[in-house]
Amino acid sequence: MPRIDWLLAIILLAALAIRLYSVAFGLPALTDPDELMFELGAYRMIDGGQLNPEWFGHPATTTMYMLALIDAAVLGLGLATGRFTSVENFAASIYADPSILVLPHRIAIALIAVAGIALACRLATLLFDRPTGLVTAAILAVSPLHIAYSQLVRSDMMATVFMLAAMLGALTYARHGSIRVLVATGFCVALAITTKWPFVVTFLSLAGAVVLRWRGGLEGGRRTFLLLAAAAAGTLAAMVVISPFLIIEWDTVVANLHGEVQPYHLGATGGGLIDNALWYMRGPFVRAFGIAGLALAAIGAVLAVRNREFVAVALVTGTAMFLLASSQNIVWERWILATVPLLAMLGGLALVRIAALASAPLKFPAVPLAAGALLAATLVPLLLAALADGRERMNDTRLLASAWLRANAAPGSTILVEHFALDLVESKFDFVFPLGTLGCQDARRLLDGRIDNSLIASARGGRSNVDYGTVEAERIYTCRANYAVLSQYARYAAEKERFPREWSQYRDLIARGEKVAEFRPERGVAGGWPVVILRFPADE
């Protein structure tokens, strides 16, 4: 293997090691509320012996199929080794300890993320040069935002990797005009869309490649139009092949999409296009690259716009994704994940060009000193931030609250929890969980009853959150407990003008109880949200 390939191998192994370092964070509790949605969708297919995920909000079909295959492999291995005595025993085991499935699922996402880094390196190498590809891979390897979503069971990382594969296919088609490559690229676009709806903009990469050949005089206008029409039809057909239930269950698809479109969301309500764009630039992009990395990306953008291939297969798609995210009512940092590899590419291009200019008079034949210093100044702060993020994820405030309960609450106490405190399932407590229109429900009974996405969706009643604040007022009496672990109250307090009814319910609950413990996030030490534990009189 050439030396330069060893460099890439080292970068990819380092990227994997960083992601695996804290990949088991929180388990068996689930501190990311959305992970359970994907877990339930995948397990339902195994439990019911069906291919229909019955939920299409993202739509995440490819993600759930992958997770279901992993579930089947875990079940098969467990039965073969005697870890599980039956399918029923397997079901009981994973509801008592979801890490049996969640951990291999997270590891799979981490592996997919590292494969995406390799694809980004390849794309940057083909568009620019090998040093730019390697620096792109190095930046992604230590990007805190990229690492965070490499460790979560979600559809975002998979969709991003399919997008990169589609861009590579589009570039290959632009250069060689192979119809077979065009078909494969359309299939990658379909995979991206069936993984996450907004990735429909990935089709722009394919279209850009077709138009690029026309602009270069390699295709006629009529043939170009026919190719675009055929590519669009082929992509739609591939989507149906990948996820036929998008057609079969179209009414469920519409209902799920309606539930995903919210005018506002606790902690994530955006503003107009410009306000949202600035929010992404000041927050998620800074987290992903740091100020230095963003400055390099801006310089790289100036250099890269001269590259027609980059504009056609990458820049237009990345810009469309950013504008699409910025135009929504809600802002989530994960919505710009697709642009992170492209910005890393631009940062890599700028760093390589600056280092070449700085070291040219010195005539260093190997890695120039200037390049090493500039690379270290970019990567080291990102790596330190990523390690601090990992410590926070492993020491979440909700985990600290669970530890306090185990040490201080009397056995047999009833605990109201707002998060998926599955780390307490084996403890000697009773639990109630707020579930919207259903009020507070016995958590163990919900688990034993195989809680699914349809129940959660129904109980939400169109609300963006499931917590104490969104419990129907006439069902508040079902939430009586000896202790309440409130992980959402501070967020409602910050937005009490927008959520007056929800905050009123929290305020009344807090007034009735005695605060016995409080945990707050601290940079590099503890992550999560502010959590307060209330104790109530036994006769309440």
CSV table of N, CA and C in Angstrom, one decimal, residues 6 13 24 44 68 87-88 104 139 148-149 196 220 223 234 239 253 257 267 308 313 341 373 381 387 416 473 507 540:
chain,number,residue,atom,x,y,z
A,6,TRP,N,-1.6,4.8,3.7
A,6,TRP,CA,-1.4,4.5,5.1
A,6,TRP,C,-1.8,5.7,5.9
A,13,LEU,N,-8.8,5.2,11.2
A,13,LEU,CA,-8.7,4.4,12.5
A,13,LEU,C,-8.8,5.4,13.7
A,24,ALA,N,-21.0,4.4,24.1
A,24,ALA,CA,-22.0,3.8,25.0
A,24,ALA,C,-22.6,4.8,26.0
A,44,ARG,N,-40.1,-3.5,15.9
A,44,ARG,CA,-41.4,-3.9,15.5
A,44,ARG,C,-41.4,-4.8,14.3
A,68,ALA,N,-33.0,-3.4,11.9
A,68,ALA,CA,-33.7,-4.6,12.0
A,68,ALA,C,-32.8,-5.8,11.7
A,87,VAL,N,-37.4,-16.3,21.8
A,87,VAL,CA,-37.7,-14.9,21.3
A,87,VAL,C,-38.3,-14.1,22.4
A,88,GLU,N,-39.2,-14.7,23.2
A,88,GLU,CA,-39.9,-14.0,24.3
A,88,GLU,C,-38.8,-13.5,25.3
A,104,PRO,N,-24.9,-2.0,19.6
A,104,PRO,CA,-24.5,-2.4,18.3
A,104,PRO,C,-25.0,-1.5,17.2
A,139,ILE,N,-10.1,16.8,9.2
A,139,ILE,CA,-11.0,17.7,9.8
A,139,ILE,C,-12.3,17.0,10.3
A,148,ALA,N,-20.6,13.8,17.3
A,148,ALA,CA,-21.8,13.6,18.1
A,148,ALA,C,-22.8,12.8,17.3
A,149,TYR,N,-23.0,13.1,16.0
A,149,TYR,CA,-24.0,12.4,15.2
A,149,TYR,C,-23.5,11.1,14.7
A,196,LYS,N,-33.8,10.2,4.5
A,196,LYS,CA,-34.3,11.5,5.1
A,196,LYS,C,-34.8,12.4,4.0
A,220,GLY,N,-26.0,16.6,-26.4
A,220,GLY,CA,-26.9,17.6,-27.1
A,220,GLY,C,-28.0,18.0,-26.1
A,223,ARG,N,-30.9,15.3,-25.8
A,223,ARG,CA,-30.5,14.1,-25.0
A,223,ARG,C,-30.3,14.5,-23.5
A,234,GLY,N,-36.3,7.4,-12.8
A,234,GLY,CA,-35.6,6.2,-12.3
A,234,GLY,C,-35.4,6.4,-10.8
A,239,MET,N,-36.9,4.6,-5.3
A,239,MET,CA,-37.5,4.9,-4.0
A,239,MET,C,-38.6,3.9,-3.7
A,253,VAL,N,-47.8,7.9,5.8
A,253,VAL,CA,-46.8,8.8,5.4
A,253,VAL,C,-47.2,10.3,5.6
A,257,LEU,N,-45.7,12.9,8.3
A,257,LEU,CA,-45.1,14.2,7.8
A,257,LEU,C,-45.8,15.4,8.5
A,267,GLY,N,-37.3,25.0,22.6
A,267,GLY,CA,-35.8,25.1,22.5
A,267,GLY,C,-35.3,25.1,21.1
A,308,ARG,N,-15.6,24.1,-11.9
A,308,ARG,CA,-16.9,23.9,-12.4
A,308,ARG,C,-17.5,22.5,-11.9
A,313,VAL,N,-21.5,19.4,-8.8
A,313,VAL,CA,-21.9,18.2,-8.1
A,313,VAL,C,-21.9,18.4,-6.6
A,341,PRO,N,-19.4,17.8,5.6
A,341,PRO,CA,-18.2,17.3,4.7
A,341,PRO,C,-17.8,18.3,3.6
A,373,ALA,N,2.0,23.2,11.1
A,373,ALA,CA,1.6,24.2,12.2
A,373,ALA,C,0.2,24.6,11.9
A,381,PRO,N,-7.7,22.2,18.6
A,381,PRO,CA,-8.9,22.7,19.3
A,381,PRO,C,-10.1,21.9,19.1
A,387,LEU,N,-13.4,15.8,22.7
A,387,LEU,CA,-13.2,15.0,23.9
A,387,LEU,C,-14.0,15.5,25.1
A,416,LEU,N,-41.7,10.0,39.3
A,416,LEU,CA,-42.1,10.6,38.0
A,416,LEU,C,-40.9,11.0,37.2
A,473,ALA,N,-54.6,18.7,31.3
A,473,ALA,CA,-54.9,19.1,32.6
A,473,ALA,C,-55.8,18.2,33.4
A,507,ARG,N,-44.8,25.1,37.2
A,507,ARG,CA,-44.8,26.0,38.4
A,507,ARG,C,-45.6,25.5,39.5
A,540,GLU,N,-49.8,13.2,49.7
A,540,GLU,CA,-50.3,14.0,48.6
A,540,GLU,C,-51.0,13.1,47.6
